[in-house]
């Protein structure tokens, strides 16, 4: 009898532990994302993010660029799971150390601020990964870009991976075939890639990321000596000396770096894209498909907007199959 009792007790304890583990760390299936996920548990979630973003973008329009890029760097590593937001601890090395992130991605304090407001309204409900997805959409609208409905219900990871961040996030030096392969690996098409890179219509690049292009002869090669390109090259050289000034910045869209429009694609038509990876989409010998898409987006801003919105939803649907939790503080996993 006592053996039976202790056995049933062990089974009970095991079941409770499994149940708790399940509750604390739910698996993530992309089909779980829905537009109404927080409609009962946090009906004001979208309004809270929007009003914080409104204020932040009015104060500094580059905050919009920060949020769009953070969402991208989050989704390309383990899926959109807030892993990019994690700080180092004794047992975790954050993705902030990855080559494409270090000294580069920004906006963490803004995420903290939004999350604090959400925690005050609905504690433990809205994930950090969803904060990034909603904030990236709001950022886009606030600087003049398209609206899209953001499916929500993502979970936050309990892990981060610097190695995956180093291998999966594209770099500005990579050739077109590698860039395309990196997007295809994530289930994103060539059209998705060109449309999403179109977000370089806002924000800045550091000199260290385009020095080689402007002094190595590549820029002159693609620009075919058009006067506007020569003027752009001179501007870039002013910002970015051959030596030093690594962190000096230039807009990737010379004309309107704080407005979400299709002017970025014109820079590619002129051969004066700031990043080599951007120009590759128009000038690479393998760019027959991408250059046609660039032409179309320059001719038709509405098409660019539509494809960008669709691409952001697709990218946002990359979930982390490991599942996770709703972090209380986006920088640390829950204790
Ligand atoms: C071919 C793929 C891509 C490459 C190689 C690339 C590379 C870069 C680089 C090198 C910078 C400048 C960073 C710095 O100098 O610190 C940058 C900025 C930016 N990227 Fe990309 N990117 C790519 C795709 C994307 C995608 C898909 C998005 C969003 C959906 C995106 C959004 C942004 C934004 C908004 C900025 C400006 C950030 C700021 O102002 O701080 N990029 N990107």
Coordinates of C-alpha atoms and ligand atoms in Angstrom, one line a residue:
X1 CA 0.0 0.0 0.0
X2 CA 2.7 2.4 1.1
X3 CA 4.8 1.5 -2.1
X4 CA 1.7 2.3 -4.1
X5 CA 1.2 5.5 -2.3
X6 CA 4.8 6.7 -2.8
X7 CA 4.6 5.6 -6.5
X8 CA 1.4 7.5 -7.1
X9 CA 2.9 10.5 -5.3
X10 CA 6.0 10.4 -7.5
X11 CA 3.9 10.2 -10.6
X12 CA 1.8 13.1 -9.3
X13 CA 4.9 15.2 -8.6
X14 CA 6.3 14.3 -12.0
X15 CA 3.1 15.4 -13.7
X16 CA 3.0 18.7 -11.7
X17 CA 6.6 19.4 -12.8
X18 CA 5.9 18.6 -16.4
X19 CA 2.8 20.8 -16.2
X20 CA 4.8 23.6 -14.7
X21 CA 7.5 23.3 -17.2
X22 CA 4.9 23.4 -19.9
X23 CA 3.4 26.5 -18.4
X24 CA 6.7 28.3 -17.9
X25 CA 8.1 27.4 -21.2
X26 CA 5.4 26.8 -23.9
X27 CA 6.4 25.5 -27.3
X28 CA 5.9 27.9 -30.1
X29 CA 3.9 27.2 -33.2
X30 CA 3.7 30.0 -35.8
X31 CA 0.0 29.3 -36.3
X32 CA -0.5 30.4 -32.7
X33 CA 0.0 34.0 -33.7
X34 CA -3.2 35.9 -34.2
X35 CA -4.4 39.5 -34.4
X36 CA -6.7 39.1 -31.3
X37 CA -4.1 37.4 -29.0
X38 CA -4.2 40.2 -26.5
X39 CA -7.7 41.4 -27.0
X40 CA -8.9 40.0 -23.6
X41 CA -5.6 39.8 -21.7
X42 CA -4.2 43.3 -22.6
X43 CA -6.6 45.2 -24.8
X44 CA -4.5 48.4 -24.6
X45 CA -1.3 46.7 -25.6
X46 CA -1.2 48.2 -29.2
X47 CA -2.2 51.7 -27.9
X48 CA 0.5 51.7 -25.3
X49 CA 3.2 50.7 -27.9
X50 CA 1.9 53.3 -30.4
X51 CA 1.9 56.2 -27.9
X52 CA 5.4 55.4 -26.7
X53 CA 6.6 55.1 -30.3
X54 CA 4.8 58.3 -31.3
X55 CA 6.7 60.2 -28.6
X56 CA 10.0 58.6 -29.3
X57 CA 10.0 59.1 -33.1
X58 CA 8.9 62.8 -32.6
X59 CA 11.9 63.2 -30.3
X60 CA 14.3 61.5 -32.7
X61 CA 13.1 60.0 -36.0
X62 CA 16.0 57.6 -36.0
X63 CA 14.2 55.7 -33.2
X64 CA 12.0 54.3 -36.0
X65 CA 15.1 52.9 -37.8
X66 CA 16.3 51.4 -34.5
X67 CA 13.1 49.5 -34.0
X68 CA 12.8 48.2 -37.5
X69 CA 16.4 46.9 -37.5
X70 CA 16.1 45.3 -34.0
X71 CA 13.0 43.3 -35.1
X72 CA 15.0 42.1 -38.2
X73 CA 18.1 41.1 -36.1
X74 CA 15.8 39.4 -33.6
X75 CA 13.9 37.4 -36.2
X76 CA 17.0 36.2 -38.1
X77 CA 18.4 34.5 -34.9
X78 CA 16.4 31.6 -33.5
X79 CA 13.2 33.3 -34.8
X80 CA 11.4 36.4 -33.5
X81 CA 11.9 35.6 -29.8
X82 CA 13.4 38.7 -28.2
X83 CA 16.8 37.0 -28.0
X84 CA 18.5 40.1 -29.4
X85 CA 17.4 42.0 -26.3
X86 CA 19.1 39.8 -23.7
X87 CA 22.0 41.2 -21.7
X88 CA 24.9 39.1 -20.6
X89 CA 24.7 37.1 -17.4
X90 CA 27.0 34.6 -15.7
X91 CA 25.5 31.9 -17.9
X92 CA 24.5 33.7 -21.1
X93 CA 26.5 35.7 -23.7
X94 CA 24.1 38.2 -25.4
X95 CA 23.7 38.6 -29.2
X96 CA 24.7 42.2 -28.6
X97 CA 28.3 41.0 -29.0
X98 CA 27.7 39.6 -32.5
X99 CA 29.7 41.3 -35.3
X100 CA 26.7 43.0 -37.0
X101 CA 25.3 44.1 -33.6
X102 CA 28.2 45.4 -31.6
X103 CA 28.4 49.2 -31.6
X104 CA 25.6 49.1 -34.1
X105 CA 22.1 48.1 -33.0
X106 CA 20.4 50.6 -30.7
X107 CA 17.0 51.3 -29.2
X108 CA 17.2 49.1 -26.1
X109 CA 16.2 51.8 -23.7
X110 CA 13.2 52.6 -25.8
X111 CA 12.2 48.9 -25.6
X112 CA 12.6 49.0 -21.8
X113 CA 10.4 52.0 -21.6
X114 CA 7.6 50.5 -23.7
X115 CA 7.8 47.2 -21.7
X116 CA 7.6 49.1 -18.4
X117 CA 4.4 50.7 -19.5
X118 CA 3.0 47.4 -20.7
X119 CA 4.0 45.7 -17.4
X120 CA 2.2 48.4 -15.5
X121 CA -1.0 47.9 -17.5
X122 CA -0.9 44.1 -17.9
X123 CA 1.8 42.4 -15.9
X124 CA 3.5 39.3 -17.5
X125 CA 1.3 39.3 -20.6
X126 CA 2.9 41.0 -23.6
X127 CA 6.2 39.4 -24.8
X128 CA 9.2 41.4 -25.7
X129 CA 9.3 39.7 -29.1
X130 CA 5.8 41.1 -29.7
X131 CA 6.9 44.6 -28.5
X132 CA 9.5 44.6 -31.3
X133 CA 7.1 43.4 -33.9
X134 CA 4.5 46.0 -33.0
X135 CA 7.0 48.8 -32.5
X136 CA 8.6 48.1 -35.9
X137 CA 5.2 48.4 -37.6
X138 CA 4.4 51.7 -35.7
X139 CA 7.9 53.0 -36.5
X140 CA 7.3 52.4 -40.2
X141 CA 4.0 54.3 -40.2
X142 CA 5.3 57.2 -38.1
X143 CA 8.0 58.0 -40.7
X144 CA 5.6 57.8 -43.6
X145 CA 5.6 54.1 -44.5
X146 CA 2.8 51.5 -44.8
X147 CA 0.5 50.0 -42.2
X148 CA 0.0 46.3 -41.6
X149 CA -1.8 44.2 -39.0
X150 CA 0.7 42.6 -36.7
X151 CA -0.1 39.0 -35.7
X152 CA 1.0 38.6 -32.1
X153 CA 1.5 35.9 -29.5
X154 CA 5.2 35.3 -29.8
X155 CA 7.1 33.9 -26.8
X156 CA 10.4 35.2 -25.5
X157 CA 13.4 32.8 -25.6
X158 CA 15.3 31.6 -22.6
X159 CA 18.5 31.5 -24.7
X160 CA 20.5 33.7 -27.1
X161 CA 23.1 32.7 -29.7
X162 CA 26.0 34.9 -30.7
X163 CA 27.2 32.1 -33.0
X164 CA 23.9 32.1 -34.9
X165 CA 23.8 35.9 -35.0
X166 CA 27.3 35.8 -36.5
X167 CA 26.3 33.2 -39.1
X168 CA 22.7 34.2 -40.0
X169 CA 22.6 38.0 -40.0
X170 CA 23.8 39.2 -43.5
X171 CA 26.8 41.5 -43.7
X172 CA 27.3 44.5 -46.1
X173 CA 30.4 42.8 -47.6
X174 CA 28.6 39.6 -48.7
X175 CA 27.9 39.0 -52.4
X176 CA 24.3 38.8 -53.7
X177 CA 24.2 35.0 -53.8
X178 CA 25.0 34.7 -50.1
X179 CA 22.5 37.4 -49.2
X180 CA 19.8 35.7 -51.2
X181 CA 20.7 32.3 -49.6
X182 CA 20.4 33.8 -46.1
X183 CA 16.9 35.1 -46.8
X184 CA 15.8 31.8 -48.5
X185 CA 17.0 29.9 -45.4
X186 CA 14.6 31.9 -43.4
X187 CA 11.7 31.2 -45.8
X188 CA 11.9 34.7 -47.3
X189 CA 11.9 35.1 -51.1
X190 CA 14.1 37.3 -53.3
X191 CA 11.2 39.7 -53.5
X192 CA 10.8 39.7 -49.7
X193 CA 14.6 40.5 -49.5
X194 CA 14.6 43.4 -51.9
X195 CA 11.4 44.9 -50.2
X196 CA 12.8 44.4 -46.7
X197 CA 16.2 45.9 -47.5
X198 CA 14.1 48.8 -48.8
X199 CA 13.9 49.8 -45.1
X200 CA 17.4 51.3 -45.6
X201 CA 15.3 54.3 -46.9
X202 CA 15.5 55.2 -43.2
X203 CA 18.4 55.3 -40.8
X204 CA 22.1 55.6 -41.0
X205 CA 25.2 53.5 -41.7
X206 CA 28.6 53.9 -40.0
X207 CA 31.6 54.8 -42.1
X208 CA 33.3 51.5 -41.2
X209 CA 30.6 49.7 -43.2
X210 CA 31.1 51.7 -46.4
X211 CA 34.8 52.8 -46.4
X212 CA 35.9 50.0 -48.5
X213 CA 33.2 50.7 -51.1
X214 CA 34.1 54.4 -51.5
X215 CA 37.9 54.1 -51.4
X216 CA 38.3 50.7 -53.0
X217 CA 37.0 51.7 -56.4
X218 CA 33.7 49.8 -56.2
X219 CA 31.6 52.9 -56.0
X220 CA 33.2 54.5 -59.1
X221 CA 32.6 51.2 -60.9
X222 CA 28.9 51.1 -60.3
X223 CA 28.2 54.8 -60.6
X224 CA 29.4 55.2 -64.2
X225 CA 30.5 58.8 -63.4
X226 CA 27.0 60.2 -63.2
X227 CA 27.2 63.7 -61.8
X228 CA 24.7 62.9 -59.0
X229 CA 26.7 59.9 -58.0
X230 CA 29.9 61.9 -58.0
X231 CA 28.2 64.4 -55.7
X232 CA 27.1 61.5 -53.4
X233 CA 30.6 60.1 -53.4
X234 CA 32.0 63.4 -52.4
X235 CA 29.5 63.6 -49.5
X236 CA 30.4 60.1 -48.3
X237 CA 34.1 60.9 -48.4
X238 CA 33.4 64.1 -46.3
X239 CA 31.7 61.9 -43.7
X240 CA 34.1 59.0 -43.9
X241 CA 37.8 59.7 -44.1
X242 CA 40.2 57.0 -45.5
X243 CA 41.5 56.7 -41.9
X244 CA 39.6 57.0 -38.7
X245 CA 36.0 58.3 -38.1
X246 CA 34.7 54.7 -38.1
X247 CA 31.5 55.7 -36.3
X248 CA 30.7 58.8 -38.4
X249 CA 27.3 58.2 -40.1
X250 CA 25.6 58.8 -43.4
X251 CA 22.0 58.2 -44.4
X252 CA 21.6 55.2 -46.7
X253 CA 19.0 57.2 -48.6
X254 CA 20.8 60.5 -49.3
X255 CA 17.6 62.4 -50.1
X256 CA 15.3 61.6 -47.1
X257 CA 16.9 59.4 -44.4
X258 CA 14.1 60.2 -42.0
X259 CA 11.2 59.4 -44.3
X260 CA 10.0 56.0 -45.3
X261 CA 9.7 56.4 -49.1
X262 CA 11.1 54.7 -52.2
X263 CA 14.0 57.2 -52.8
X264 CA 16.5 54.6 -51.5
X265 CA 15.9 52.6 -54.8
X266 CA 16.9 55.7 -56.8
X267 CA 20.3 55.7 -55.2
X268 CA 20.7 52.1 -56.5
X269 CA 19.7 53.1 -60.0
X270 CA 22.4 55.8 -59.9
X271 CA 24.9 53.2 -58.7
X272 CA 25.5 55.2 -55.5
X273 CA 24.1 52.8 -52.9
X274 CA 26.0 53.4 -49.6
X275 CA 26.4 49.7 -48.7
X276 CA 28.0 47.3 -51.1
X277 CA 25.2 44.8 -50.3
X278 CA 22.5 47.3 -51.3
X279 CA 24.2 48.1 -54.6
X280 CA 24.7 44.4 -55.3
X281 CA 21.0 44.1 -55.7
X282 CA 21.2 46.3 -58.7
X283 CA 24.7 46.0 -60.1
X284 CA 25.7 42.4 -59.5
X285 CA 26.1 40.2 -62.6
X286 CA 23.7 37.8 -60.8
X287 CA 21.2 40.6 -60.1
X288 CA 18.9 40.0 -63.1
X289 CA 16.0 39.2 -60.8
X290 CA 16.8 41.7 -58.0
X291 CA 17.5 44.6 -60.4
X292 CA 14.1 44.2 -62.0
X293 CA 12.5 44.4 -58.6
X294 CA 14.5 47.5 -57.7
X295 CA 13.3 49.1 -61.0
X296 CA 9.7 48.3 -60.1
X297 CA 9.9 49.7 -56.6
X298 CA 11.5 52.9 -57.9
X299 CA 8.7 53.3 -60.4
X300 CA 5.9 52.3 -58.1
X301 CA 6.0 53.3 -54.4
X302 CA 2.7 51.7 -53.6
X303 CA 4.0 48.3 -54.8
X304 CA 7.1 48.7 -52.6
X305 CA 4.9 49.6 -49.6
X306 CA 2.7 46.5 -50.2
X307 CA 5.6 44.1 -50.6
X308 CA 7.4 45.6 -47.6
X309 CA 4.3 45.2 -45.4
X310 CA 3.9 41.6 -46.6
X311 CA 7.6 40.9 -46.1
X312 CA 7.5 42.2 -42.5
X313 CA 4.5 39.9 -41.7
X314 CA 6.4 37.0 -43.2
X315 CA 9.6 37.8 -41.3
X316 CA 7.6 38.3 -38.1
X317 CA 6.1 34.9 -38.5
X318 CA 9.5 33.2 -38.0
X319 CA 8.9 31.8 -34.6
X320 CA 11.3 29.9 -32.3
X321 CA 10.1 26.3 -32.1
X322 CA 11.7 26.0 -28.7
X323 CA 9.0 28.3 -27.3
X324 CA 9.7 30.2 -24.2
X325 CA 8.0 32.6 -21.8
X326 CA 6.8 36.2 -21.4
X327 CA 9.8 38.0 -19.9
X328 CA 9.1 40.6 -17.3
X329 CA 12.2 42.5 -18.2
X330 CA 13.3 42.2 -21.8
X331 CA 17.0 42.1 -20.9
X332 CA 16.8 39.0 -18.7
X333 CA 15.0 35.7 -18.6
X334 CA 12.5 35.3 -15.7
X335 CA 13.9 33.8 -12.5
Ligands
LIG1 C1 21.0 42.2 -47.2 C2 20.7 42.3 -46.0 C3 21.1 43.4 -45.1 C4 22.4 43.9 -44.8 C5 23.7 43.4 -45.3 C6 22.2 45.0 -43.9 C7 23.2 45.8 -43.4 C8 23.1 46.9 -42.6 C9 24.1 47.7 -42.2 C10 25.6 47.4 -42.4 C11 23.6 48.8 -41.6 C12 24.4 50.0 -40.9 C13 24.7 49.6 -39.5 C14 25.8 50.4 -38.9 O1 26.5 51.1 -39.6 O2 25.9 50.4 -37.7 C15 22.2 48.7 -41.6 C16 21.3 49.6 -41.1 C17 19.9 49.4 -41.1 N1 19.3 48.2 -41.5 FE1 20.0 46.8 -42.6 N2 20.9 45.2 -43.6 C18 20.2 44.3 -44.3 C19 18.8 44.1 -44.3 C20 17.9 44.8 -43.5 C21 16.6 44.4 -43.3 C22 15.9 43.2 -43.9 C23 16.0 45.4 -42.5 C24 14.6 45.5 -41.9 C25 13.6 44.8 -42.3 C26 17.1 46.3 -42.2 C27 16.9 47.5 -41.5 C28 17.9 48.4 -41.3 C29 17.7 49.7 -40.7 C30 16.4 50.4 -40.4 C31 19.0 50.3 -40.6 C32 19.3 51.7 -40.0 C33 19.6 51.6 -38.5 C34 20.1 52.8 -37.9 O3 19.8 53.9 -38.3 O4 20.8 52.7 -36.8 N3 18.2 45.9 -42.9 N4 21.9 47.5 -42.3

